[in-house]
Coordinates of N, CA and C in Angstrom, one line a residue:
M1144 N 142.6 183.3 52.7 CA 141.6 183.8 53.7 C 140.2 183.1 53.3
A1145 N 140.1 183.0 52.0 CA 138.8 182.4 51.6 C 138.7 180.9 52.1
D1146 N 140.0 180.4 52.1 CA 140.0 178.9 52.6 C 139.6 179.0 54.2
A1147 N 140.0 180.0 54.8 CA 139.8 180.0 56.3 C 138.2 180.2 56.5
L1148 N 137.5 180.8 55.6 CA 136.1 180.9 55.7 C 135.3 179.8 55.3
N1149 N 136.0 178.7 55.0 CA 135.4 177.5 54.6 C 134.2 177.1 55.5
M1150 N 133.2 176.5 55.0 CA 132.1 176.1 55.7 C 132.3 174.9 56.6
T1151 N 133.4 174.3 56.6 CA 133.7 173.2 57.5 C 134.2 173.7 58.8
T1152 N 134.5 175.0 58.9 CA 134.9 175.4 60.3 C 133.8 175.5 61.2
T1153 N 134.2 175.4 62.5 CA 133.0 175.5 63.5 C 132.7 176.9 63.8
N1154 N 131.7 177.1 64.5 CA 131.2 178.5 64.7 C 132.3 179.2 65.6
D1155 N 132.8 178.5 66.6 CA 133.8 179.0 67.4 C 135.0 179.5 66.7
E1156 N 135.5 178.6 65.8 CA 136.6 179.0 65.0 C 136.4 180.2 64.0
Y1157 N 135.1 180.2 63.6 CA 134.8 181.4 62.7 C 134.7 182.7 63.5
Q1158 N 134.2 182.6 64.8 CA 134.2 183.7 65.6 C 135.6 184.1 65.8
L1159 N 136.6 183.4 66.2 CA 138.0 183.7 66.4 C 138.6 184.3 65.2
L1160 N 138.2 183.7 64.0 CA 138.7 184.3 62.6 C 138.2 185.7 62.5
L1161 N 136.9 185.8 62.7 CA 136.3 187.2 62.6 C 137.0 188.2 63.5
Q1162 N 137.3 187.8 64.8 CA 138.0 188.8 65.7 C 139.3 189.1 65.1
E1163 N 140.1 188.1 64.6 CA 141.4 188.5 64.2 C 141.3 189.4 63.0
V1164 N 140.4 189.1 62.0 CA 140.3 190.0 60.8 C 139.8 191.4 61.4
N1165 N 139.0 191.5 62.3 CA 138.4 192.8 62.8 C 139.6 193.5 63.5
I1166 N 140.4 192.8 64.1 CA 141.6 193.6 64.7 C 142.5 194.2 63.6
G1167 N 142.7 193.4 62.4 CA 143.5 193.9 61.3 C 142.9 195.1 60.7
G1168 N 141.7 195.5 60.9 CA 141.0 196.6 60.3 C 140.5 196.5 58.9
L1169 N 139.7 195.6 58.6 CA 139.1 195.4 57.4 C 138.1 196.6 57.1
P1170 N 137.9 196.9 55.9 CA 136.9 198.0 55.5 C 135.5 197.5 56.0
P1171 N 134.5 198.4 56.3 CA 133.3 198.1 56.9 C 132.4 197.2 55.9
M1172 N 132.7 197.3 54.5 CA 131.9 196.5 53.6 C 132.4 195.0 53.7
A1173 N 133.6 194.9 54.0 CA 134.1 193.5 54.2 C 133.7 192.9 55.5
M1174 N 133.7 193.7 56.5 CA 133.2 193.2 57.8 C 131.7 192.9 57.7
D1175 N 130.9 193.7 57.0 CA 129.5 193.4 56.8 C 129.4 192.1 56.1
M1176 N 130.2 191.8 55.1 CA 130.2 190.5 54.4 C 130.5 189.4 55.3
L1177 N 131.5 189.7 56.1 CA 131.9 188.5 57.1 C 130.8 188.3 58.1
K1178 N 130.1 189.4 58.6 CA 129.1 189.3 59.5 C 127.8 188.5 58.8
Q1179 N 127.6 188.9 57.6 CA 126.5 188.3 56.9 C 126.8 186.8 56.6
Q1180 N 128.1 186.5 56.4 CA 128.4 185.0 56.3 C 128.3 184.3 57.6
Q1181 N 128.6 185.1 58.6 CA 128.4 184.4 60.0 C 126.9 184.1 60.3
I1182 N 126.0 185.1 59.9 CA 124.7 184.9 60.2 C 124.2 183.6 59.2
D1183 N 124.6 183.7 57.9 CA 124.3 182.6 57.1 C 124.7 181.2 57.7
F1184 N 126.0 181.2 58.2 CA 126.5 179.9 58.8 C 125.7 179.5 60.0
E1185 N 125.2 180.4 60.8 CA 124.5 180.1 62.0 C 123.1 179.7 61.5
R1186 N 122.5 180.2 60.5 CA 121.3 179.8 60.0 C 121.4 178.4 59.4
K1187 N 122.5 178.1 58.6 CA 122.8 176.8 58.1 C 122.8 175.8 59.2
E1188 N 123.6 176.2 60.3 CA 123.8 175.3 61.4 C 122.5 175.0 62.2
E1189 N 121.7 175.9 62.3 CA 120.3 175.8 62.9 C 119.5 174.9 62.1
D1190 N 119.6 175.1 60.7 CA 118.9 174.3 59.8 C 119.3 172.9 59.9
Y1191 N 120.7 172.7 59.9 CA 121.2 171.4 60.0 C 120.8 170.6 61.3
Q1192 N 120.8 171.4 62.4 CA 120.3 170.9 63.7 C 118.9 170.4 63.6
L1193 N 118.1 171.3 63.0 CA 116.6 170.9 62.8 C 116.4 169.7 62.0
E1194 N 117.3 169.8 60.9 CA 117.2 168.5 60.1 C 117.6 167.2 60.8
I1195 N 118.7 167.4 61.6 CA 119.2 166.3 62.3 C 118.3 165.8 63.3
E1196 N 117.5 166.7 64.0 CA 116.5 166.4 65.0 C 115.3 165.7 64.2
M1197 N 114.9 166.3 63.0 CA 113.8 165.6 62.3 C 114.3 164.1 61.9
L1198 N 115.4 164.0 61.4 CA 116.0 162.7 61.0 C 115.9 161.7 62.2
R1199 N 116.2 162.2 63.4 CA 116.3 161.4 64.6 C 114.9 160.9 64.8
K1200 N 114.0 161.8 64.8 CA 112.5 161.5 65.0 C 112.0 160.5 64.1
E1201 N 112.4 160.8 62.8 CA 111.9 159.8 61.8 C 112.6 158.5 61.9
L1202 N 113.8 158.4 62.4 CA 114.5 157.1 62.6 C 113.9 156.4 63.9
L1203 N 113.5 157.2 64.9 CA 112.8 156.6 65.9 C 111.4 156.0 65.6
A1204 N 110.7 156.7 64.7 CA 109.4 156.3 64.3 C 109.6 155.1 63.5
E1205 N 110.6 155.0 62.5 CA 110.9 153.9 61.8 C 111.3 152.6 62.6
K1206 N 112.0 152.8 63.7 CA 112.5 151.8 64.6 C 111.2 151.2 65.3
E1207 N 110.4 152.1 65.8 CA 109.1 151.7 66.4 C 108.2 150.9 65.5
Q1208 N 108.1 151.3 64.2 CA 107.4 150.6 63.2 C 108.0 149.2 62.9
L1209 N 109.3 149.2 62.9 CA 110.0 148.0 62.7 C 109.8 147.0 63.8
N1210 N 109.8 147.5 65.1 CA 109.6 146.8 66.2 C 108.2 146.1 66.2
R1211 N 107.2 146.9 65.8 CA 105.8 146.5 65.7 C 105.6 145.4 64.7
I1212 N 106.3 145.5 63.5 CA 106.4 144.6 62.4 C 107.0 143.3 62.9
E1213 N 108.1 143.4 63.6 CA 108.7 142.3 64.0 C 107.9 141.5 65.1
A1214 N 107.2 142.2 65.9 CA 106.4 141.6 67.0 C 105.3 140.8 66.2
T1215 N 104.7 141.6 65.2 CA 103.7 140.8 64.4 C 104.2 139.6 63.8
R1216 N 105.3 139.7 63.2 CA 105.9 138.5 62.4 C 106.2 137.4 63.5
D1217 N 106.6 137.8 64.7 CA 106.9 136.7 65.8 C 105.7 136.1 66.1
S1218 N 104.6 137.0 66.2 CA 103.2 136.3 66.7 C 102.7 135.4 65.6
L1219 N 102.9 135.9 64.3 CA 102.5 135.0 63.2 C 103.2 133.7 63.0
I1220 N 104.5 133.8 63.4 CA 105.3 132.5 63.3 C 104.8 131.6 64.5
L1221 N 104.6 132.2 65.6 CA 104.1 131.3 66.7 C 102.6 130.7 66.4
Q1222 N 101.9 131.5 65.7 CA 100.5 131.0 65.3 C 100.6 129.9 64.3
V1223 N 101.6 130.1 63.4 CA 101.7 128.9 62.3 C 102.3 127.7 63.0
A1224 N 103.3 127.9 64.0 CA 103.8 126.7 64.6 C 102.6 125.9 65.4
D1225 N 101.8 126.9 66.0 CA 100.6 126.2 66.8 C 99.6 125.6 65.8
L1226 N 99.3 126.2 64.7 CA 98.5 125.6 63.7 C 99.1 124.2 63.1
R1227 N 100.4 124.3 63.0 CA 101.0 123.0 62.5 C 100.9 121.8 63.5
R1228 N 101.0 122.2 64.8 CA 100.9 121.2 65.8 C 99.5 120.7 65.9
L1229 N 98.5 121.7 65.6 CA 97.1 121.4 65.7 C 96.7 120.4 64.5
V1230 N 97.3 120.7 63.3 CA 97.0 119.9 62.1 C 97.6 118.5 62.3
D1231 N 98.8 118.5 62.9 CA 99.4 117.2 63.2 C 98.6 116.3 64.1
R1232 N 98.1 117.1 65.2 CA 97.3 116.3 66.2 C 96.0 115.9 65.5
V1233 N 95.3 116.7 64.8 CA 94.0 116.2 64.1 C 94.4 115.2 63.1
S1234 N 95.4 115.3 62.4 CA 95.8 114.0 61.5 C 95.9 112.8 62.2
E1235 N 96.7 112.9 63.3 CA 96.9 111.7 64.1 C 95.6 111.2 64.6
E1236 N 94.7 112.1 65.1 CA 93.4 111.6 65.7 C 92.5 110.9 64.5
E1237 N 92.6 111.7 63.3 CA 91.8 111.1 62.2 C 92.3 109.7 61.8
E1238 N 93.6 109.5 61.8 CA 94.2 108.2 61.5 C 93.7 107.2 62.5
L1239 N 93.7 107.6 63.7 CA 93.2 106.6 64.8 C 91.7 106.3 64.5
N1240 N 90.8 107.3 64.1 CA 89.4 107.2 63.9 C 89.2 106.2 62.6
V1241 N 90.1 106.5 61.6 CA 89.9 105.6 60.4 C 90.3 104.1 60.7
K1242 N 91.4 104.0 61.6 CA 91.8 102.7 62.1 C 90.7 102.0 62.8
R1243 N 90.1 102.7 63.8 CA 88.9 102.1 64.5 C 87.8 101.9 63.6
A1244 N 87.5 102.7 62.5 CA 86.3 102.4 61.7 C 86.6 101.2 60.9
R1245 N 87.9 101.0 60.5 CA 88.0 99.8 59.7 C 88.0 98.5 60.6
E1246 N 88.6 98.5 61.8 CA 88.4 97.5 62.7 C 87.0 97.2 63.0
K1247 N 86.2 98.2 63.2 CA 84.7 98.0 63.4 C 84.1 97.4 62.3
G1248 N 84.5 97.8 61.0 CA 83.9 97.3 59.9 C 84.2 95.9 59.7
E1249 N 85.5 95.5 60.0 CA 86.0 94.1 59.9 C 85.2 93.2 60.8
R1250 N 85.0 93.8 62.1 CA 84.1 92.9 63.1 C 82.7 92.8 62.6
L1251 N 82.2 94.0 62.0 CA 80.7 93.8 61.7 C 80.7 92.9 60.5
H1252 N 81.7 92.9 59.6 CA 81.6 91.9 58.5 C 81.7 90.5 58.9
K1253 N 82.5 90.3 59.9 CA 82.7 88.9 60.4 C 81.3 88.5 61.1
K1254 N 80.8 89.4 61.8 CA 79.6 89.0 62.5 C 78.4 88.8 61.5
A1255 N 78.5 89.5 60.4 CA 77.4 89.3 59.4 C 77.6 88.0 58.8
E1256 N 79.0 87.7 58.4 CA 79.1 86.3 57.9 C 78.7 85.2 58.8
N1257 N 79.0 85.4 60.2 CA 78.6 84.4 61.3 C 77.0 84.3 61.2
L1258 N 76.4 85.4 61.1 CA 75.0 85.4 61.2 C 74.4 84.7 59.9
E1259 N 74.9 85.0 58.8 CA 74.5 84.3 57.5 C 74.7 82.7 57.7
A1260 N 75.8 82.4 58.2 CA 76.1 81.1 58.4 C 75.2 80.4 59.4
S1261 N 74.9 81.1 60.4 CA 73.9 80.6 61.3 C 72.5 80.5 60.8
L1262 N 72.1 81.5 59.9 CA 70.7 81.5 59.2 C 70.8 80.2 58.3
E1263 N 71.7 80.0 57.6 CA 71.8 78.8 56.7 C 71.7 77.6 57.5
T1264 N 72.3 77.6 58.7 CA 72.3 76.2 59.5 C 70.8 76.2 60.1
S1265 N 70.4 77.4 60.4 CA 68.8 77.2 60.9 C 68.0 76.9 59.8
H1266 N 68.1 77.3 58.6 CA 67.3 76.8 57.5 C 67.3 75.3 57.3
A1267 N 68.6 74.9 57.4 CA 69.0 73.4 57.2 C 68.3 72.6 58.3
N1268 N 68.5 73.1 59.5 CA 67.9 72.4 60.6 C 66.3 72.5 60.7
S1269 N 65.9 73.6 60.2 CA 64.3 73.7 60.2 C 63.7 72.8 59.4
K1270 N 64.3 72.3 58.2 CA 63.8 71.2 57.5 C 63.6 70.0 58.3
H1271 N 64.6 69.7 59.0 CA 64.6 68.5 59.8 C 63.4 68.7 61.0
L1272 N 63.4 69.8 61.5 CA 62.4 70.0 62.5 C 61.0 69.9 61.9
D1273 N 60.8 70.5 60.6 CA 59.6 70.3 60.0 C 59.0 68.9 59.8
K1274 N 60.1 68.1 59.5 CA 59.8 66.6 59.4 C 59.5 66.1 60.6
V1275 N 60.2 66.4 61.8 CA 59.8 65.8 63.1 C 58.4 66.3 63.4
A1276 N 58.1 67.6 63.1 CA 56.8 68.0 63.5 C 55.7 67.3 62.7
A1277 N 56.0 67.1 61.5 CA 54.9 66.4 60.6 C 54.7 65.0 61.2
F1278 N 55.9 64.4 61.6 CA 55.7 63.0 62.2 C 54.9 63.0 63.4
W1279 N 55.1 63.9 64.2 CA 54.3 64.0 65.4 C 53.0 64.4 65.2
R1280 N 52.6 65.1 64.2 CA 51.3 65.5 63.9 C 50.6 64.3 63.4
E1281 N 51.2 63.4 62.6 CA 50.5 62.2 62.1 C 50.3 61.3 63.3
F1282 N 51.2 61.2 64.2 CA 51.1 60.3 65.3 C 50.0 60.8 66.2
V1283 N 49.9 62.1 66.5 CA 49.0 62.6 67.4 C 47.5 62.5 66.7
Q1284 N 47.5 62.6 65.5 CA 46.1 62.7 64.9 C 45.6 61.3 64.6
D1285 N 46.3 60.3 64.6 CA 45.9 59.0 64.6 C 45.5 58.5 65.7

């Protein structure tokens, strides 16, 4: 009978067992013990139900927090991808700027060389022009 009062039995099974025992005519003290066990069983069942409900609420809160964390993670992943694309784009643009600057530097260097050559030519030709001018000054002054 102690096995029959095992806590794994449901409340309905316990009620049936209690009625069967009551029909058999147990002493009042034994009946009181059975009733007390039934009350304890009901209290434990209520406690378990409350604990289950608390655990369900806690699980729901954890799932919501997990969803928020996953949403934040997904958002950060997208931001990182956007930043990578931006860095790639800026890098490509800077490479183009460096290429343009080098080409401009080369053009300016060639222009400077051409101007130096022109200046040297001008100096060389200016001596000849100075001689021509001196000749004509002498001719005009005489």
